Coordinates of C-alpha atoms and ligand atoms in Angstrom, one line a residue:
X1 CA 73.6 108.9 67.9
X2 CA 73.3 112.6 66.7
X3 CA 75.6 112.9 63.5
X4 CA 76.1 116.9 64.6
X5 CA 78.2 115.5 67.4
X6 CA 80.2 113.7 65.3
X7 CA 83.2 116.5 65.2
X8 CA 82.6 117.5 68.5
X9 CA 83.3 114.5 70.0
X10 CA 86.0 113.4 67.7
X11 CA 88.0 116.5 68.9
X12 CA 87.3 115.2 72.7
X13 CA 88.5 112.1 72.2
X14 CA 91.7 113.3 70.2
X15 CA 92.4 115.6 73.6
X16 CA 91.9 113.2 75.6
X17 CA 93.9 110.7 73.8
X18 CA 96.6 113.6 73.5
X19 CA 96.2 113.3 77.6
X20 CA 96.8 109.7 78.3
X21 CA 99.4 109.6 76.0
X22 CA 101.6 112.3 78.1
X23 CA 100.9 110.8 80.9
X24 CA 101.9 107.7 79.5
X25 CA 105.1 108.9 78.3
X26 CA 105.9 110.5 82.2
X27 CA 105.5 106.8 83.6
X28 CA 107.7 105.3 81.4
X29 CA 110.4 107.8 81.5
X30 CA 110.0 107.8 85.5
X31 CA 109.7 104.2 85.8
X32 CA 112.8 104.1 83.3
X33 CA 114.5 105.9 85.6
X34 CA 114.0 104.1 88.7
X35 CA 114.8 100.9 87.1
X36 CA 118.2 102.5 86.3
X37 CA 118.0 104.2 89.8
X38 CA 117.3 100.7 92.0
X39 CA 113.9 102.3 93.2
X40 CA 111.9 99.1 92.5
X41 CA 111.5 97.0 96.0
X42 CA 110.6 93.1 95.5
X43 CA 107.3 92.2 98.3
X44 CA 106.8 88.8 99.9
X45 CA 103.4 87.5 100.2
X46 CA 103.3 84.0 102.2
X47 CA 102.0 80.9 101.0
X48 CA 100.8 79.1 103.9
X49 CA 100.0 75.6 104.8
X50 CA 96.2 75.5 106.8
X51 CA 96.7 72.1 108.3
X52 CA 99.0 73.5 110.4
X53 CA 100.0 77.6 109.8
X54 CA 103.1 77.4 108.6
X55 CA 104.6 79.0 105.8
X56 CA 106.3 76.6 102.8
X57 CA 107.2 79.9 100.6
X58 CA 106.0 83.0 99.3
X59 CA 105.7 85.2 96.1
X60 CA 107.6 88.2 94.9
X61 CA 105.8 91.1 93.8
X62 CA 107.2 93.6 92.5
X63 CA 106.7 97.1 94.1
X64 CA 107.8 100.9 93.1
X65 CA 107.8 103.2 96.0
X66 CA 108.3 106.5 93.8
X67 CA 109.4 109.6 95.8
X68 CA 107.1 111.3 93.4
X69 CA 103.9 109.3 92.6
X70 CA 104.0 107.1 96.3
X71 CA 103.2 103.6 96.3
X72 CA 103.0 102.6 92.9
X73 CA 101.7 98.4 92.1
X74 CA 102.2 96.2 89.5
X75 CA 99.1 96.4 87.7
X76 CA 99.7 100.2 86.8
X77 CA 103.1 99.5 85.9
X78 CA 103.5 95.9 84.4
X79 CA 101.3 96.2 81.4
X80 CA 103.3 99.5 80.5
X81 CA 106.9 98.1 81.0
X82 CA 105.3 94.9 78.9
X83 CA 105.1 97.2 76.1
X84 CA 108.0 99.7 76.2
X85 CA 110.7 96.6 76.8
X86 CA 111.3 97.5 80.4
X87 CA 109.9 94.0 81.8
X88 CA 113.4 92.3 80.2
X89 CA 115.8 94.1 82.8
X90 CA 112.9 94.2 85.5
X91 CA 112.2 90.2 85.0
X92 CA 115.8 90.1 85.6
X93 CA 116.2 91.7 88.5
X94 CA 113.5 90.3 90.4
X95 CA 114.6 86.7 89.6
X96 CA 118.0 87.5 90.9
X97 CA 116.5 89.5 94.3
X98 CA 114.1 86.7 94.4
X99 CA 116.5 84.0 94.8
X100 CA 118.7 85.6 97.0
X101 CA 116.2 86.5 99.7
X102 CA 114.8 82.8 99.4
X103 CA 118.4 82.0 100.1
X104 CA 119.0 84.4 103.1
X105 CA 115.4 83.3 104.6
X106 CA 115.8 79.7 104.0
X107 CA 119.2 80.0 106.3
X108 CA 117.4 82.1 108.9
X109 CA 114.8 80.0 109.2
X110 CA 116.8 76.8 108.9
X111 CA 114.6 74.9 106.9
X112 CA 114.3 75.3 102.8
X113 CA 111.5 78.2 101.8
X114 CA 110.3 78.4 98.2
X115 CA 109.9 81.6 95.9
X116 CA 107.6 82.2 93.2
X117 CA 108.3 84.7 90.1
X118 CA 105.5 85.8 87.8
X119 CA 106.8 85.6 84.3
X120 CA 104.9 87.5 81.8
X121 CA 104.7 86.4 77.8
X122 CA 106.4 89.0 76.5
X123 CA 109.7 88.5 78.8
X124 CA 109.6 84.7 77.3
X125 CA 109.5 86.3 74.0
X126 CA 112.5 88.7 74.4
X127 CA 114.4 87.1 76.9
X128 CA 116.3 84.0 77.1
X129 CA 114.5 82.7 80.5
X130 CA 116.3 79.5 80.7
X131 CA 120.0 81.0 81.1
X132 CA 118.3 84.3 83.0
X133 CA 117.1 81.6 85.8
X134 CA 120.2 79.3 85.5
X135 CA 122.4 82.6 86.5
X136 CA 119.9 83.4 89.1
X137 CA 120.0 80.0 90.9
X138 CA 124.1 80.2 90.3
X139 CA 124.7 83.7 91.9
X140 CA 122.1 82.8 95.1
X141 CA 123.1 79.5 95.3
X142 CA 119.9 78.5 95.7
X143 CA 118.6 74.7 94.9
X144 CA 116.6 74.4 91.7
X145 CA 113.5 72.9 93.7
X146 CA 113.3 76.3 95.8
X147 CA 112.4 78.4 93.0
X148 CA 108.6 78.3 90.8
X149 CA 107.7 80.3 88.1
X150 CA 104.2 81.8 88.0
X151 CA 102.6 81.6 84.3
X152 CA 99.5 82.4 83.1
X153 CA 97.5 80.6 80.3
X154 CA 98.2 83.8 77.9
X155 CA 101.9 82.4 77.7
X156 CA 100.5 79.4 76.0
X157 CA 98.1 81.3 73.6
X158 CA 100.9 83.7 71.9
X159 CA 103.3 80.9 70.9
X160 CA 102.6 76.9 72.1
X161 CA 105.0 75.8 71.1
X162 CA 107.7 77.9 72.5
X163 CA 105.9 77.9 75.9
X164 CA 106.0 74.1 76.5
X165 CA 109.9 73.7 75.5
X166 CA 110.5 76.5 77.8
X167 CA 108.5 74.3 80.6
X168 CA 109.9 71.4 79.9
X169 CA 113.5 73.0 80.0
X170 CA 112.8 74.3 83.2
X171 CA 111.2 71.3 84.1
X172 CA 114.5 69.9 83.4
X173 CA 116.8 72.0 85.7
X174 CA 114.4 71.0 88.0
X175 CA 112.5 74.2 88.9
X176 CA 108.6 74.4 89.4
X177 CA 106.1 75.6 87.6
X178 CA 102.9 77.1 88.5
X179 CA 99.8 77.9 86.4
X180 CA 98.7 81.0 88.0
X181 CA 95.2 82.9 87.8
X182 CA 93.8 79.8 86.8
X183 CA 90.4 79.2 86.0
X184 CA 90.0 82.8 84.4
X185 CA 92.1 82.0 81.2
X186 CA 91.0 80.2 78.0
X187 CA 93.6 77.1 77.9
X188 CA 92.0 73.9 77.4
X189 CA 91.7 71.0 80.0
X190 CA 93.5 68.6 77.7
X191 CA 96.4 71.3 76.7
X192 CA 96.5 71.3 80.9
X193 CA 97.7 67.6 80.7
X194 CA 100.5 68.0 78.5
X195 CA 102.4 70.7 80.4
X196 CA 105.3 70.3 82.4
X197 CA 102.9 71.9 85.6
X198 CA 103.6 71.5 89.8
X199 CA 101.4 73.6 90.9
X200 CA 97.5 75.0 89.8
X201 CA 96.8 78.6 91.3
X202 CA 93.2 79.2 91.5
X203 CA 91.9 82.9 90.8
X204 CA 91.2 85.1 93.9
X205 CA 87.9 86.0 91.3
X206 CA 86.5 82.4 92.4
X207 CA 87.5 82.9 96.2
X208 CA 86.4 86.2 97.0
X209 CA 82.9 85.1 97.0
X210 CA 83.4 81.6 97.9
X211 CA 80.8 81.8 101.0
X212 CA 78.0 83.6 99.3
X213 CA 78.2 82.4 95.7
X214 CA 77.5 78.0 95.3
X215 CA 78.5 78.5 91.8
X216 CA 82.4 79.4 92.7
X217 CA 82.5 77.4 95.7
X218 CA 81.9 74.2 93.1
X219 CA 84.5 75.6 90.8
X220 CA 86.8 75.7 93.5
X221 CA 86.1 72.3 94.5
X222 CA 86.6 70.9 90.7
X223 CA 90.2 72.4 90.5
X224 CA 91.2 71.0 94.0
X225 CA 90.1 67.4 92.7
X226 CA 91.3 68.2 89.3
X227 CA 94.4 69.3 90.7
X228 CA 94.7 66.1 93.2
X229 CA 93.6 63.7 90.0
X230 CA 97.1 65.1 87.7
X231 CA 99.2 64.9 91.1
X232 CA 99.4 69.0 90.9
X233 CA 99.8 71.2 94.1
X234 CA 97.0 73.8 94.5
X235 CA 97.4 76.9 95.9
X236 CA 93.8 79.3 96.6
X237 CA 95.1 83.4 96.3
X238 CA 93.0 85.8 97.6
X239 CA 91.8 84.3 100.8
X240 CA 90.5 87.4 103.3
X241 CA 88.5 85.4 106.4
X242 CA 89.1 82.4 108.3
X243 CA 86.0 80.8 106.8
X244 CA 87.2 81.0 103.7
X245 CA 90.5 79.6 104.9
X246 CA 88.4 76.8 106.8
X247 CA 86.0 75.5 103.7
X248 CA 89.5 75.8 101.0
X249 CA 91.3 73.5 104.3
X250 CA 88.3 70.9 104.5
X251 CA 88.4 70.9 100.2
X252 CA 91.7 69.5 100.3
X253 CA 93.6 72.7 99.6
X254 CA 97.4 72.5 99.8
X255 CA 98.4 75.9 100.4
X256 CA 96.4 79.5 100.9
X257 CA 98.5 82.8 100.0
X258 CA 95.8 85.2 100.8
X259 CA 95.4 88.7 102.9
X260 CA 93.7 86.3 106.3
X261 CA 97.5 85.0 106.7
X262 CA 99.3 88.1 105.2
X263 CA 99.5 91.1 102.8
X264 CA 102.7 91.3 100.9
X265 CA 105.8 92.2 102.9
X266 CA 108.9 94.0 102.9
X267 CA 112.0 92.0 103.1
X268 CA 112.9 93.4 106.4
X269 CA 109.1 92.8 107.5
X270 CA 109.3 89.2 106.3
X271 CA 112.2 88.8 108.4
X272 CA 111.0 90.2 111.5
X273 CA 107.8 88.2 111.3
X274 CA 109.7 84.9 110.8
X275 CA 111.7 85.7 113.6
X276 CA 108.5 85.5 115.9
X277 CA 108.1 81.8 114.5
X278 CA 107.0 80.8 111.2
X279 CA 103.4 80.5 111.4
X280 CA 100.8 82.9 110.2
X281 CA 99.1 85.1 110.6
X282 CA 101.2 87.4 112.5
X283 CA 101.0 90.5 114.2
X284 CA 103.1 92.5 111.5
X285 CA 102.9 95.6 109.4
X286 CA 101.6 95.0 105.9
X287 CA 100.9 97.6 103.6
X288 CA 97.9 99.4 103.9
Ligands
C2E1 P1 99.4 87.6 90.6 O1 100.6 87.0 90.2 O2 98.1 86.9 90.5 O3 99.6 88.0 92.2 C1 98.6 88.0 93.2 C2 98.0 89.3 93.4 O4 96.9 89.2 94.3 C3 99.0 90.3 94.1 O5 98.7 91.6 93.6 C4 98.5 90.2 95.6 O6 98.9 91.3 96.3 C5 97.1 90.0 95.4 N1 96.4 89.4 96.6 C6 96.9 88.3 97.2 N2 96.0 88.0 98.2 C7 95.0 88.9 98.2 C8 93.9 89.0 99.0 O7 93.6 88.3 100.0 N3 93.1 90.1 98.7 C9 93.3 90.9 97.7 N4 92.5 92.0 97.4 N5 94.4 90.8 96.9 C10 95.3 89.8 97.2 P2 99.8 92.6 93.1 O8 101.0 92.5 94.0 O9 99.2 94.0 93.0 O10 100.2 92.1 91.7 C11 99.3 92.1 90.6 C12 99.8 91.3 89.4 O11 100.9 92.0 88.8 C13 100.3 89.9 89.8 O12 99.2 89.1 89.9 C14 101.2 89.6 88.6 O13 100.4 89.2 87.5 C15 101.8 91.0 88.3 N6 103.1 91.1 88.9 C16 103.5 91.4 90.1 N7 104.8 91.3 90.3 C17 105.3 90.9 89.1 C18 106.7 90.6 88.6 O14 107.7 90.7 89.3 N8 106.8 90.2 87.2 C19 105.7 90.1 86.5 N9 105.8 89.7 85.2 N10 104.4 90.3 86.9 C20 104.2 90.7 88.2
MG2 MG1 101.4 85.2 90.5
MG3 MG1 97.3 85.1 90.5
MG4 MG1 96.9 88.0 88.3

């Protein structure tokens, strides 16, 4: 590297730092605002049972249709509400919606439909999760056994020890917990053992290329007799085609939450496509 273009690119980067940092500061003050606003929509995706088509629950995502910026998804907001604080009232609100649609879709559909929330580390560090999902459950009335929290392995890395009495408190009120994106983290198999767990979620990263690439498709085998060997239900994400639905079926999989059965949904969309019956995939209006 030339040292003459030390100070020239120095100034760039300071610019363009100078850049990112505005626009960093307009999507937190407009995603501030639409938390206050009630802009922020909660998406169903369904998790769907291959044996026979049927859907057992789903996950909330968390979407922010912004007048101004359009669609806007979790991964370009999450991080940043991670840092600024915003994820405490947002993690709250989407337990509470959560809970109530599972409620209002369980009735509908006559039969008991399960919800997933994604809980991020830093809303376990400045929130107090246990009481946030015992008020939840209260003001939906919804049973314990109807509602799973998604983690991830990072919970586990920024404070053990914290992590597994929040599991096993949950564990306690009976509500499930899931080990999302697994396979991609850096947990150990023998921390796996000792945590209050339902449910192992194996990364879309592994499915997405399950046909072509022998090296996933084994990994994806492992975790399903893994997860069948500690009594865990696992769930494959990111399913696309039915041959990828097929080989996770014939592998044992429990459940597949994937875009081959459905994108996420509206509320009003989940509705009207459970209304037609309860198996997928459906004839219904995703998002694009
Ligand atoms: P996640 O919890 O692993 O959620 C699954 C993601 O995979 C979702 O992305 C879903 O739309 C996507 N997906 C599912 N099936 C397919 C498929 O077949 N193909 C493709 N290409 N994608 C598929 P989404 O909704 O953009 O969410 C991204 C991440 O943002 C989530 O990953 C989760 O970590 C986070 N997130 C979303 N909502 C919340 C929330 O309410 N609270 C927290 N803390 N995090 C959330
Ligand atoms: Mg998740
Ligand atoms: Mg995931
Ligand atoms: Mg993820």
């Amino acid at each position: 590297r030339a040292k003459s273009a030390g100070r020239n690119t120095y100034r760039f980067h300071s610019m363009e730092q100078d850049r990112r940092g505005a626009e960093r500061l307009a999507l937190e003050s407009d995603l501030r605002r639409a938390v206050e606003n009630g802009e922020l929509e909660v998406y169903y995706q369904p998790k769907v049972r291959p044996t026979d088509h049927r859907i057992v629950g789903m996950e909330a995502l968390m979407r922010w249709p912004s007048p101004k910026r359009g669609m806007v998804y979790p991964t370009q907001f999450i991080p940043l509400a991670e840092e600024c604080g915003l994820i405490v009232p947002m993690g709250r609100w989407v337990l509470q919606r959560a809970c109530a649609d599972a409620q209002q879709l369980s009735q509908l559909l006559g039969e008991p439909l399960r919800v997933a929330v994604n809980l991020s580390s830093n809303q376990m560090r400045h929130d107090d999760i246990s009481a946030r999902v015992a008020e939840a459950l209260a003001a939906a009335q919804l049973p314990a056994e109807q509602l799973e929290l998604e983690v991830t392995e990072s919970l586990m890395i920024h404070n053990m020890k914290a992590a597994v009495a929040l599991l096993n408190d949950l564990r306690a009120r009976r509500v499930r917990i899931a080990m999302d994106d697994f396979g991609v983290g850096y947990s150990s198999l023998s921390q796996l053992a000792h945590l209050s767990l339902d449910v192992l979620k194996i990364d879309r990263a592994f499915v997405r290329n399950m046909e072509q690439d022998a090296g996933n498709a084994a990994i994806i085998e492992a975790i399903i007799n893994l997860a069948a060997n500690l009594k865990l239900e696992v769930v494959a994400e990111g399913a696309e085609t039915l041959d990828q639905v097929t080989r996770l079926k014939d592998l044992g999989c429990d459940l597949i939450q994937g875009y081959y059965y459905s994108k996420p949904l509206s509320l009003a969309d989940l509705i009207a496509a459970l209304q037609q019956g309860a198996t997928f995939p459906r004839e219904v209006d995703g998002e694009i």
